[in-house]
PDB file of C-alpha atoms in Angstrom:
ATOM      1  CA  MET A   1      67.635 242.004 134.892  1.00 66.00           C
ATOM      2  CA  LYS A   2      71.346 242.556 134.368  1.00 66.00           C
ATOM      3  CA  ILE A   3      72.038 241.964 138.063  1.00 74.00           C
ATOM      4  CA  ALA A   4      69.834 238.850 138.080  1.00 72.00           C
ATOM      5  CA  LEU A   5      71.548 237.422 135.000  1.00 66.00           C
ATOM      6  CA  LEU A   6      74.976 238.230 136.447  1.00 69.00           C
ATOM      7  CA  LEU A   7      74.189 236.412 139.711  1.00 75.00           C
ATOM      8  CA  SER A   8      72.699 233.498 137.785  1.00 70.00           C
ATOM      9  CA  MET A   9      75.820 233.280 135.631  1.00 70.00           C
ATOM     10  CA  LEU A  10      78.080 233.350 138.706  1.00 74.00           C
ATOM     11  CA  PHE A  11      76.059 230.584 140.348  1.00 73.00           C
ATOM     12  CA  GLN A  12      76.272 228.506 137.191  1.00 70.00           C
ATOM     13  CA  VAL A  13      80.046 229.023 136.958  1.00 74.00           C
ATOM     14  CA  VAL A  14      80.556 228.017 140.616  1.00 75.00           C
ATOM     15  CA  ALA A  15      78.316 224.948 140.162  1.00 74.00           C
ATOM     16  CA  THR A  16      80.267 224.024 137.040  1.00 74.00           C
ATOM     17  CA  ILE A  17      83.625 224.330 138.798  1.00 76.00           C
ATOM     18  CA  LEU A  18      82.380 222.192 141.686  1.00 76.00           C
ATOM     19  CA  ALA A  19      80.984 219.587 139.301  1.00 72.00           C
ATOM     20  CA  ILE A  20      84.258 219.381 137.353  1.00 76.00           C
ATOM     21  CA  SER A  21      86.272 219.125 140.589  1.00 76.00           C
ATOM     22  CA  LEU A  22      84.205 216.077 141.619  1.00 71.00           C
ATOM     23  CA  ILE A  23      84.887 214.149 138.396  1.00 71.00           C
ATOM     24  CA  ARG A  24      88.127 212.734 139.749  1.00 73.00           C
ATOM     25  CA  ARG A  25      86.494 211.740 143.028  1.00 71.00           C
ATOM     26  CA  THR A  26      83.856 209.811 141.070  1.00 67.00           C
ATOM     27  CA  ARG A  27      86.681 207.986 139.296  1.00 69.00           C
ATOM     28  CA  PHE A  28      85.712 209.595 136.010  1.00 67.00           C
ATOM     29  CA  ASN A  29      82.255 208.091 136.048  1.00 72.00           C
ATOM     30  CA  ILE A  30      80.586 208.713 132.683  1.00 73.00           C
ATOM     31  CA  SER A  31      77.296 209.824 134.262  1.00 73.00           C
ATOM     32  CA  TRP A  32      78.980 212.552 136.302  1.00 70.00           C
ATOM     33  CA  ILE A  33      81.046 213.663 133.274  1.00 76.00           C
ATOM     34  CA  LEU A  34      77.842 214.129 131.288  1.00 75.00           C
ATOM     35  CA  ILE A  35      76.191 216.025 134.144  1.00 76.00           C
ATOM     36  CA  SER A  36      79.290 218.231 134.355  1.00 76.00           C
ATOM     37  CA  CYS A  37      79.056 218.889 130.603  1.00 79.00           C
ATOM     38  CA  ALA A  38      75.449 219.954 131.107  1.00 78.00           C
ATOM     39  CA  PHE A  39      76.593 222.401 133.810  1.00 74.00           C
ATOM     40  CA  ILE A  40      79.241 223.795 131.451  1.00 77.00           C
ATOM     41  CA  LEU A  41      76.670 224.276 128.703  1.00 76.00           C
ATOM     42  CA  MET A  42      74.252 225.977 131.101  1.00 75.00           C
ATOM     43  CA  ALA A  43      77.037 228.327 132.212  1.00 72.00           C
ATOM     44  CA  LEU A  44      77.807 229.152 128.553  1.00 73.00           C
ATOM     45  CA  ARG A  45      74.143 229.769 127.947  1.00 72.00           C
ATOM     46  CA  ARG A  46      73.997 232.248 130.828  1.00 69.00           C
ATOM     47  CA  LEU A  47      77.204 233.885 129.603  1.00 69.00           C
ATOM     48  CA  PHE A  48      75.730 234.248 126.140  1.00 68.00           C
ATOM     49  CA  GLU A  49      72.515 235.759 127.494  1.00 65.00           C
ATOM     50  CA  PHE A  50      74.468 238.208 129.664  1.00 65.00           C
ATOM     51  CA  SER A  51      76.709 239.233 126.751  1.00 64.00           C
ATOM     52  CA  GLU A  52      73.714 240.468 124.768  1.00 62.00           C
ATOM     53  CA  PHE A  53      73.476 243.510 127.014  1.00 58.00           C
ATOM     54  CA  PHE A  54      76.843 244.748 125.713  1.00 57.00           C
ATOM     55  CA  TRP A  55      77.084 243.584 122.098  1.00 54.00           C
ATOM     56  CA  GLU A  56      74.924 241.879 119.568  1.00 56.00           C
ATOM     57  CA  SER A  57      76.329 238.943 117.670  1.00 52.00           C
ATOM     58  CA  LYS A  58      76.189 239.234 113.886  1.00 46.00           C
ATOM     59  CA  LEU A  59      77.640 235.753 113.219  1.00 43.00           C
ATOM     60  CA  PHE A  60      74.949 233.648 114.893  1.00 48.00           C
ATOM     61  CA  LEU A  61      71.284 234.099 115.567  1.00 53.00           C
ATOM     62  CA  LYS A  62      70.331 234.323 119.226  1.00 61.00           C
ATOM     63  CA  GLU A  63      67.534 231.751 118.927  1.00 65.00           C
ATOM     64  CA  GLU A  64      69.760 229.320 117.045  1.00 65.00           C
ATOM     65  CA  ILE A  65      72.538 229.361 119.639  1.00 65.00           C
ATOM     66  CA  ASN A  66      70.109 229.066 122.569  1.00 67.00           C
ATOM     67  CA  GLY A  67      68.304 226.255 120.807  1.00 69.00           C
ATOM     68  CA  TRP A  68      71.416 224.161 120.127  1.00 71.00           C
ATOM     69  CA  ILE A  69      72.791 224.709 123.616  1.00 72.00           C
ATOM     70  CA  GLY A  70      69.430 223.656 125.032  1.00 73.00           C
ATOM     71  CA  VAL A  71      69.489 220.485 122.896  1.00 75.00           C
ATOM     72  CA  LEU A  72      73.006 219.586 124.078  1.00 78.00           C
ATOM     73  CA  ILE A  73      72.024 220.206 127.707  1.00 74.00           C
ATOM     74  CA  SER A  74      68.958 217.967 127.354  1.00 77.00           C
ATOM     75  CA  VAL A  75      70.957 215.170 125.710  1.00 76.00           C
ATOM     76  CA  SER A  76      73.720 215.337 128.341  1.00 74.00           C
ATOM     77  CA  VAL A  77      71.262 215.306 131.213  1.00 74.00           C
ATOM     78  CA  PHE A  78      69.165 212.515 129.649  1.00 75.00           C
ATOM     79  CA  VAL A  79      72.110 210.201 129.015  1.00 76.00           C
ATOM     80  CA  GLY A  80      73.635 211.069 132.395  1.00 73.00           C
ATOM     81  CA  VAL A  81      70.391 210.203 134.203  1.00 75.00           C
ATOM     82  CA  ILE A  82      70.257 206.850 132.381  1.00 78.00           C
ATOM     83  CA  PHE A  83      73.738 206.003 133.637  1.00 73.00           C
ATOM     84  CA  ILE A  84      72.827 207.219 137.132  1.00 74.00           C
ATOM     85  CA  LYS A  85      69.796 204.932 137.077  1.00 77.00           C
ATOM     86  CA  LYS A  86      72.074 202.022 136.204  1.00 76.00           C
ATOM     87  CA  ILE A  87      74.290 202.937 139.138  1.00 72.00           C
ATOM     88  CA  PHE A  88      71.303 202.946 141.501  1.00 77.00           C
ATOM     89  CA  ASN A  89      70.127 199.608 140.102  1.00 81.00           C
ATOM     90  CA  LEU A  90      73.602 198.213 140.667  1.00 78.00           C
ATOM     91  CA  GLN A  91      73.578 199.551 144.227  1.00 80.00           C
ATOM     92  CA  ASP A  92      70.215 197.861 144.803  1.00 82.00           C
ATOM     93  CA  GLU A  93      71.634 194.578 143.525  1.00 85.00           C
ATOM     94  CA  ILE A  94      74.700 194.938 145.747  1.00 85.00           C
ATOM     95  CA  GLU A  95      72.495 195.682 148.757  1.00 83.00           C
ATOM     96  CA  LYS A  96      70.318 192.677 147.933  1.00 83.00           C
ATOM     97  CA  LEU A  97      73.382 190.431 147.658  1.00 84.00           C
ATOM     98  CA  ARG A  98      74.733 191.855 150.914  1.00 82.00           C
ATOM     99  CA  LYS A  99      71.523 191.005 152.752  1.00 77.00           C
ATOM    100  CA  GLU A 100      71.391 187.525 151.226  1.00 80.00           C
ATOM    101  CA  ASN A 101      75.015 186.851 152.147  1.00 81.00           C
ATOM    102  CA  GLU A 102      74.388 188.206 155.641  1.00 77.00           C
ATOM    103  CA  LYS A 103      71.477 185.791 156.063  1.00 73.00           C
ATOM    104  CA  LYS A 104      73.557 182.903 154.709  1.00 76.00           C
ATOM    105  CA  ILE A 105      76.400 183.690 157.100  1.00 79.00           C
ATOM    106  CA  LEU A 106      73.956 184.029 159.990  1.00 70.00           C
ATOM    107  CA  SER A 107      72.290 180.757 159.065  1.00 71.00           C
ATOM    108  CA  ALA A 108      75.675 179.039 158.798  1.00 76.00           C
ATOM    109  CA  ILE A 109      76.689 180.341 162.238  1.00 73.00           C
ATOM    110  CA  ILE A 110      73.443 179.098 163.782  1.00 68.00           C
ATOM    111  CA  ASN A 111      73.758 175.697 162.079  1.00 73.00           C
ATOM    112  CA  THR A 112      77.355 175.399 163.254  1.00 76.00           C
ATOM    113  CA  GLU A 113      76.247 176.327 166.760  1.00 70.00           C
ATOM    114  CA  GLU A 114      73.551 173.629 166.674  1.00 68.00           C
ATOM    115  CA  LYS A 115      76.027 171.017 165.462  1.00 72.00           C
ATOM    116  CA  SER A 116      78.416 172.021 168.233  1.00 74.00           C
ATOM    117  CA  ARG A 117      75.583 171.729 170.760  1.00 70.00           C
ATOM    118  CA  GLN A 118      74.732 168.256 169.488  1.00 66.00           C
ATOM    119  CA  THR A 119      78.349 167.114 169.584  1.00 70.00           C
ATOM    120  CA  PHE A 120      78.920 168.504 173.070  1.00 68.00           C
ATOM    121  CA  ALA A 121      75.636 167.054 174.340  1.00 64.00           C
ATOM    122  CA  ARG A 122      76.506 163.627 172.917  1.00 65.00           C
ATOM    123  CA  GLU A 123      79.987 163.683 174.419  1.00 66.00           C
ATOM    124  CA  LEU A 124      78.605 164.884 177.730  1.00 66.00           C
ATOM    125  CA  HIS A 125      75.920 162.213 177.805  1.00 57.00           C
ATOM    126  CA  ASP A 126      78.101 159.360 176.556  1.00 63.00           C
ATOM    127  CA  GLY A 127      81.163 160.363 178.564  1.00 67.00           C
ATOM    128  CA  MET A 128      79.875 161.591 181.917  1.00 71.00           C
ATOM    129  CA  GLY A 129      76.708 159.479 181.977  1.00 68.00           C
ATOM    130  CA  PRO A 130      78.414 156.094 182.305  1.00 74.00           C
ATOM    131  CA  LEU A 131      80.847 157.432 184.902  1.00 72.00           C
ATOM    132  CA  LEU A 132      78.067 158.763 187.122  1.00 75.00           C
ATOM    133  CA  SER A 133      76.065 155.566 186.665  1.00 76.00           C
ATOM    134  CA  SER A 134      79.153 153.548 187.644  1.00 76.00           C
ATOM    135  CA  ILE A 135      79.588 155.666 190.776  1.00 79.00           C
ATOM    136  CA  LYS A 136      75.934 155.178 191.661  1.00 76.00           C
ATOM    137  CA  MET A 137      76.152 151.403 191.177  1.00 79.00           C
ATOM    138  CA  THR A 138      79.332 151.217 193.251  1.00 79.00           C
ATOM    139  CA  LEU A 139      77.707 153.116 196.102  1.00 77.00           C
ATOM    140  CA  SER A 140      74.645 150.889 195.872  1.00 79.00           C
ATOM    141  CA  ALA A 141      76.848 147.791 196.229  1.00 78.00           C
ATOM    142  CA  VAL A 142      78.310 148.949 199.523  1.00 79.00           C
ATOM    143  CA  ASN A 143      77.149 146.821 202.479  1.00 77.00           C
ATOM    144  CA  LYS A 144      75.602 149.441 204.723  1.00 74.00           C
ATOM    145  CA  GLU A 145      75.097 146.983 207.594  1.00 76.00           C
ATOM    146  CA  ASN A 146      78.812 147.019 208.370  1.00 76.00           C
ATOM    147  CA  LEU A 147      79.022 150.815 208.417  1.00 78.00           C
ATOM    148  CA  THR A 148      78.695 153.197 211.275  1.00 82.00           C
ATOM    149  CA  PRO A 149      75.630 155.485 211.187  1.00 84.00           C
ATOM    150  CA  ILE A 150      77.790 158.415 210.125  1.00 85.00           C
ATOM    151  CA  ASN A 151      79.432 156.517 207.250  1.00 83.00           C
ATOM    152  CA  ARG A 152      76.046 155.086 206.224  1.00 80.00           C
ATOM    153  CA  LYS A 153      74.705 158.629 206.023  1.00 85.00           C
ATOM    154  CA  ILE A 154      77.684 159.703 203.914  1.00 85.00           C
ATOM    155  CA  ILE A 155      77.159 156.807 201.477  1.00 83.00           C
ATOM    156  CA  GLU A 156      73.431 157.571 201.148  1.00 83.00           C
ATOM    157  CA  THR A 157      74.153 161.255 200.542  1.00 86.00           C
ATOM    158  CA  ALA A 158      76.734 160.399 197.879  1.00 85.00           C
ATOM    159  CA  HIS A 159      74.287 157.956 196.257  1.00 80.00           C
ATOM    160  CA  ASN A 160      71.553 160.605 196.136  1.00 83.00           C
ATOM    161  CA  ALA A 161      74.020 163.168 194.771  1.00 85.00           C
ATOM    162  CA  ALA A 162      75.009 160.749 191.996  1.00 81.00           C
ATOM    163  CA  SER A 163      71.326 160.191 191.139  1.00 82.00           C
ATOM    164  CA  ASP A 164      70.670 163.924 191.029  1.00 79.00           C
ATOM    165  CA  SER A 165      73.770 164.439 188.886  1.00 82.00           C
ATOM    166  CA  ILE A 166      72.543 161.870 186.352  1.00 74.00           C
ATOM    167  CA  VAL A 167      69.156 163.600 186.127  1.00 73.00           C
ATOM    168  CA  THR A 168      70.803 167.027 185.773  1.00 74.00           C
ATOM    169  CA  LEU A 169      73.175 165.690 183.140  1.00 71.00           C
ATOM    170  CA  LYS A 170      70.266 164.349 181.094  1.00 69.00           C
ATOM    171  CA  GLU A 171      68.452 167.695 181.357  1.00 67.00           C
ATOM    172  CA  ILE A 172      71.545 169.618 180.239  1.00 70.00           C
ATOM    173  CA  ALA A 173      72.149 167.250 177.324  1.00 66.00           C
ATOM    174  CA  ASN A 174      68.491 167.449 176.293  1.00 65.00           C
ATOM    175  CA  ASN A 175      68.462 171.244 176.411  1.00 65.00           C
ATOM    176  CA  MET A 176      71.567 171.395 174.256  1.00 65.00           C
ATOM    177  CA  SER A 177      70.275 168.826 171.777  1.00 62.00           C
ATOM    178  CA  PRO A 178      66.584 168.065 172.408  1.00 70.00           C
ATOM    179  CA  HIS A 179      66.003 164.424 171.464  1.00 72.00           C
ATOM    180  CA  LEU A 180      62.239 164.952 171.770  1.00 71.00           C
ATOM    181  CA  LEU A 181      62.397 167.403 168.864  1.00 78.00           C
ATOM    182  CA  THR A 182      64.150 164.830 166.703  1.00 75.00           C
ATOM    183  CA  ASN A 183      62.081 161.855 167.774  1.00 78.00           C
ATOM    184  CA  TYR A 184      58.597 163.296 168.338  1.00 79.00           C
ATOM    185  CA  GLY A 185      58.479 166.701 166.658  1.00 86.00           C
ATOM    186  CA  LEU A 186      58.141 170.344 167.621  1.00 88.00           C
ATOM    187  CA  LYS A 187      54.744 170.138 169.328  1.00 90.00           C
ATOM    188  CA  GLN A 188      55.699 167.352 171.716  1.00 87.00           C
ATOM    189  CA  ALA A 189      59.101 168.905 172.468  1.00 86.00           C
ATOM    190  CA  LEU A 190      57.601 172.293 173.395  1.00 90.00           C
ATOM    191  CA  ASP A 191      54.822 170.736 175.445  1.00 90.00           C
ATOM    192  CA  THR A 192      57.303 168.623 177.412  1.00 86.00           C
ATOM    193  CA  LEU A 193      59.593 171.600 178.002  1.00 86.00           C
ATOM    194  CA  ALA A 194      56.709 173.791 179.181  1.00 90.00           C
ATOM    195  CA  ALA A 195      55.458 171.093 181.570  1.00 89.00           C
ATOM    196  CA  GLN A 196      58.916 170.709 183.132  1.00 84.00           C
ATOM    197  CA  LEU A 197      59.635 174.449 183.323  1.00 87.00           C
ATOM    198  CA  PHE A 198      56.338 176.041 184.344  1.00 91.00           C
ATOM    199  CA  SER A 199      55.400 173.412 186.915  1.00 88.00           C
ATOM    200  CA  GLN A 200      58.175 174.766 189.145  1.00 86.00           C
ATOM    201  CA  LYS A 201      56.273 178.063 189.663  1.00 89.00           C
ATOM    202  CA  ASN A 202      52.716 176.861 188.999  1.00 91.00           C
ATOM    203  CA  ILE A 203      52.548 178.888 185.784  1.00 92.00           C
ATOM    204  CA  GLY A 204      49.649 177.952 183.556  1.00 94.00           C
ATOM    205  CA  TYR A 205      50.164 177.568 179.833  1.00 94.00           C
ATOM    206  CA  GLU A 206      48.095 176.971 176.719  1.00 94.00           C
ATOM    207  CA  PHE A 207      49.288 175.875 173.278  1.00 94.00           C
ATOM    208  CA  ASP A 208      47.329 176.269 170.040  1.00 93.00           C
ATOM    209  CA  PHE A 209      49.212 174.490 167.248  1.00 92.00           C
ATOM    210  CA  GLN A 210      47.641 174.484 163.790  1.00 91.00           C
ATOM    211  CA  PHE A 211      50.378 173.626 161.317  1.00 89.00           C
ATOM    212  CA  ASP A 212      51.812 170.691 159.417  1.00 86.00           C
ATOM    213  CA  GLU A 213      55.263 169.832 160.773  1.00 83.00           C
ATOM    214  CA  LYS A 214      56.053 167.946 157.575  1.00 83.00           C
ATOM    215  CA  ARG A 215      56.157 171.268 155.710  1.00 83.00           C
ATOM    216  CA  LEU A 216      58.854 172.651 157.992  1.00 85.00           C
ATOM    217  CA  SER A 217      62.526 172.159 157.274  1.00 84.00           C
ATOM    218  CA  ASP A 218      64.864 170.909 159.988  1.00 82.00           C
ATOM    219  CA  GLU A 219      66.298 174.418 160.171  1.00 84.00           C
ATOM    220  CA  MET A 220      62.875 175.926 160.862  1.00 89.00           C
ATOM    221  CA  ASN A 221      62.047 173.239 163.419  1.00 88.00           C
ATOM    222  CA  ILE A 222      65.154 173.760 165.507  1.00 87.00           C
ATOM    223  CA  ASN A 223      64.957 177.564 165.269  1.00 90.00           C
ATOM    224  CA  PHE A 224      61.279 177.626 166.245  1.00 92.00           C
ATOM    225  CA  TYR A 225      62.113 175.421 169.228  1.00 90.00           C
ATOM    226  CA  ARG A 226      65.015 177.658 170.280  1.00 88.00           C
ATOM    227  CA  ILE A 227      62.989 180.874 169.865  1.00 92.00           C
ATOM    228  CA  ILE A 228      59.962 179.673 171.826  1.00 93.00           C
ATOM    229  CA  SER A 229      62.037 177.962 174.514  1.00 89.00           C
ATOM    230  CA  GLU A 230      64.021 181.190 175.007  1.00 89.00           C
ATOM    231  CA  LEU A 231      60.777 183.155 175.344  1.00 93.00           C
ATOM    232  CA  MET A 232      59.413 180.654 177.857  1.00 92.00           C
ATOM    233  CA  ASN A 233      62.650 180.824 179.818  1.00 89.00           C
ATOM    234  CA  ASN A 234      62.455 184.645 179.850  1.00 90.00           C
ATOM    235  CA  SER A 235      58.892 184.496 181.134  1.00 92.00           C
ATOM    236  CA  PHE A 236      59.894 181.989 183.800  1.00 90.00           C
ATOM    237  CA  ILE A 237      62.903 183.991 185.033  1.00 88.00           C
ATOM    238  CA  HIS A 238      61.873 187.627 184.549  1.00 88.00           C
ATOM    239  CA  ALA A 239      58.132 188.058 183.984  1.00 90.00           C
ATOM    240  CA  ASN A 240      56.563 186.033 186.812  1.00 90.00           C
ATOM    241  CA  PRO A 241      53.328 185.480 184.820  1.00 93.00           C
ATOM    242  CA  GLN A 242      50.192 183.608 185.777  1.00 94.00           C
ATOM    243  CA  LYS A 243      49.749 182.188 182.287  1.00 94.00           C
ATOM    244  CA  VAL A 244      51.622 181.796 178.998  1.00 95.00           C
ATOM    245  CA  TYR A 245      49.922 181.392 175.632  1.00 96.00           C
ATOM    246  CA  VAL A 246      51.674 180.116 172.485  1.00 95.00           C
ATOM    247  CA  GLU A 247      50.027 179.931 169.082  1.00 95.00           C
ATOM    248  CA  ILE A 248      51.552 178.556 165.885  1.00 94.00           C
ATOM    249  CA  LYS A 249      49.402 178.724 162.773  1.00 93.00           C
ATOM    250  CA  GLU A 250      50.130 177.910 159.177  1.00 91.00           C
ATOM    251  CA  GLU A 251      48.805 180.386 156.644  1.00 86.00           C
ATOM    252  CA  GLU A 252      49.012 180.021 152.873  1.00 82.00           C
ATOM    253  CA  THR A 253      52.535 181.332 152.466  1.00 87.00           C
ATOM    254  CA  TYR A 254      53.897 181.806 155.971  1.00 90.00           C
ATOM    255  CA  ILE A 255      53.989 180.533 159.556  1.00 93.00           C
ATOM    256  CA  HIS A 256      52.545 182.821 162.215  1.00 95.00           C
ATOM    257  CA  ILE A 257      53.841 182.428 165.786  1.00 96.00           C
ATOM    258  CA  ARG A 258      52.204 184.348 168.621  1.00 95.00           C
ATOM    259  CA  TYR A 259      53.668 184.327 172.130  1.00 96.00           C
ATOM    260  CA  LEU A 260      51.898 186.029 175.024  1.00 95.00           C
ATOM    261  CA  ASP A 261      52.354 186.184 178.791  1.00 95.00           C
ATOM    262  CA  ASP A 262      50.559 188.262 181.435  1.00 93.00           C
ATOM    263  CA  GLY A 263      53.707 189.015 183.424  1.00 91.00           C
ATOM    264  CA  LYS A 264      55.623 192.162 184.325  1.00 90.00           C
ATOM    265  CA  GLY A 265      56.483 193.329 180.813  1.00 88.00           C
ATOM    266  CA  PHE A 266      59.194 195.921 180.236  1.00 86.00           C
ATOM    267  CA  GLU A 267      59.950 199.240 178.562  1.00 84.00           C
ATOM    268  CA  TYR A 268      60.348 198.508 174.857  1.00 80.00           C
ATOM    269  CA  GLU A 269      62.138 200.772 172.383  1.00 74.00           C
ATOM    270  CA  PRO A 270      61.500 199.603 168.799  1.00 68.00           C
ATOM    271  CA  ILE A 271      64.479 201.561 167.452  1.00 53.00           C
ATOM    272  CA  ASN A 272      66.892 199.765 169.759  1.00 50.00           C
ATOM    273  CA  GLU A 273      66.996 196.051 168.987  1.00 52.00           C
ATOM    274  CA  LYS A 274      70.084 195.439 171.102  1.00 47.00           C
ATOM    275  CA  TYR A 275      69.151 194.018 174.464  1.00 47.00           C
ATOM    276  CA  SER A 276      72.662 193.595 175.843  1.00 43.00           C
ATOM    277  CA  ASP A 277      71.417 194.810 179.213  1.00 44.00           C
ATOM    278  CA  LYS A 278      68.904 191.947 179.257  1.00 48.00           C
ATOM    279  CA  GLY A 279      71.393 189.264 178.245  1.00 46.00           C
ATOM    280  CA  MET A 280      71.846 187.506 174.929  1.00 52.00           C
ATOM    281  CA  GLY A 281      68.413 185.858 174.838  1.00 70.00           C
ATOM    282  CA  MET A 282      66.513 188.465 172.817  1.00 83.00           C
ATOM    283  CA  ASN A 283      69.482 189.042 170.514  1.00 83.00           C
ATOM    284  CA  ASN A 284      69.561 185.311 169.749  1.00 83.00           C
ATOM    285  CA  ILE A 285      65.835 185.410 168.990  1.00 89.00           C
ATOM    286  CA  PHE A 286      66.302 188.346 166.604  1.00 89.00           C
ATOM    287  CA  SER A 287      69.246 186.620 164.899  1.00 86.00           C
ATOM    288  CA  ARG A 288      67.331 183.378 164.390  1.00 87.00           C
ATOM    289  CA  THR A 289      64.343 185.290 163.049  1.00 91.00           C
ATOM    290  CA  LYS A 290      66.552 187.131 160.572  1.00 88.00           C
ATOM    291  CA  SER A 291      68.254 183.928 159.432  1.00 86.00           C
ATOM    292  CA  LEU A 292      64.839 182.526 158.435  1.00 88.00           C
ATOM    293  CA  ASN A 293      63.927 185.730 156.552  1.00 88.00           C
ATOM    294  CA  GLY A 294      61.184 186.419 159.105  1.00 91.00           C
ATOM    295  CA  HIS A 295      60.025 189.559 160.856  1.00 93.00           C
ATOM    296  CA  TYR A 296      58.424 190.270 164.216  1.00 93.00           C
ATOM    297  CA  SER A 297      56.487 192.843 166.204  1.00 93.00           C
ATOM    298  CA  ILE A 298      56.549 193.421 169.968  1.00 92.00           C
ATOM    299  CA  VAL A 299      53.893 194.943 172.218  1.00 92.00           C
ATOM    300  CA  THR A 300      54.774 195.326 175.886  1.00 91.00           C
ATOM    301  CA  ALA A 301      54.934 197.818 178.719  1.00 88.00           C
ATOM    302  CA  PRO A 302      55.710 197.663 182.446  1.00 89.00           C
ATOM    303  CA  GLU A 303      52.997 195.712 184.301  1.00 88.00           C
ATOM    304  CA  ASN A 304      51.121 195.083 181.025  1.00 89.00           C
ATOM    305  CA  GLY A 305      52.477 191.722 179.938  1.00 92.00           C
ATOM    306  CA  PHE A 306      54.421 190.804 176.839  1.00 94.00           C
ATOM    307  CA  LEU A 307      53.331 189.962 173.287  1.00 94.00           C
ATOM    308  CA  ILE A 308      55.556 189.084 170.359  1.00 95.00           C
ATOM    309  CA  GLU A 309      54.428 187.888 166.930  1.00 95.00           C
ATOM    310  CA  PHE A 310      56.578 186.295 164.230  1.00 96.00           C
ATOM    311  CA  PHE A 311      55.925 185.824 160.532  1.00 95.00           C
ATOM    312  CA  PHE A 312      58.112 183.328 158.659  1.00 94.00           C
ATOM    313  CA  PRO A 313      57.754 182.673 154.907  1.00 92.00           C
ATOM    314  CA  LEU A 314      57.170 179.042 154.003  1.00 84.00           C
ATOM    315  CA  ASN A 315      59.998 178.873 151.500  1.00 65.00           C
ATOM    316  CA  LYS A 316      62.200 176.495 153.468  1.00 48.00           C
ATOM    317  CA  THR A 317      60.139 173.363 153.356  1.00 43.00           C
ATOM    318  CA  LYS A 318      61.538 169.955 154.231  1.00 47.00           C
ATOM    319  CA  GLN A 319      63.100 168.240 151.269  1.00 40.00           C
TER     320      GLN A 319
END
């Protein structure tokens, strides 16, 4: 018993010294000071118990001293834990504010990006469009009867190139700032995009839209369009599917988006959300999902297709 009490006392003394040495590092936090006081009292209690093997105090009763030391230890620990709880609550609030600010910053970046897209698309359309149309009209006005066959062929080739450039310019401008989304809504914009994209490889597609677009904010509309269009583009370029299925349903408190293709799939690691080796597409999807306070799940494997589901809370309704 003497050896056990001696070891216990030594452990208590070492713990006390360590606790006191950390007070400065905690910037004299009141909770840690109280915990340190409790360690000091526990060390004194062990010292008092060990001293009884060598002399018996006549000034104080053993039970009385142990009792009061126990009371002081309990009070110190109790008050210290209360302050520690406040610290943890404060940390939770800080973490909550950090996440909210992160989402606000992310949302601001995405909104700025969309505004830049719109500005660039407008300048591209309004600036280059008239020039190309003027070139096309000038080439059309050339009297081909007075030209040699070679020159006539050159003029026709230039005319066709100008026509193709105008079409390409319109497609680029529309992809950067889809006018269909603004004028006709999300459903029509996605259906038009899918028809243009998938017809090039004879990819079948099916849409199941069951939601009220009036409940969606402009931010949700544009982000949903960007997310789904990026997924369709990935399927078109990488997956080589036979069919693509897109479902958007409105539940009571959230929007559920389900995207599925029967293409190649890939090796998915849930822990690693950085797809730098696959380009920026998936990272942009994750960022847009996070900015809308949504979450997602992915199921895929090589040669087993690709499925991703999104859940977005309906707290950003159109004003």
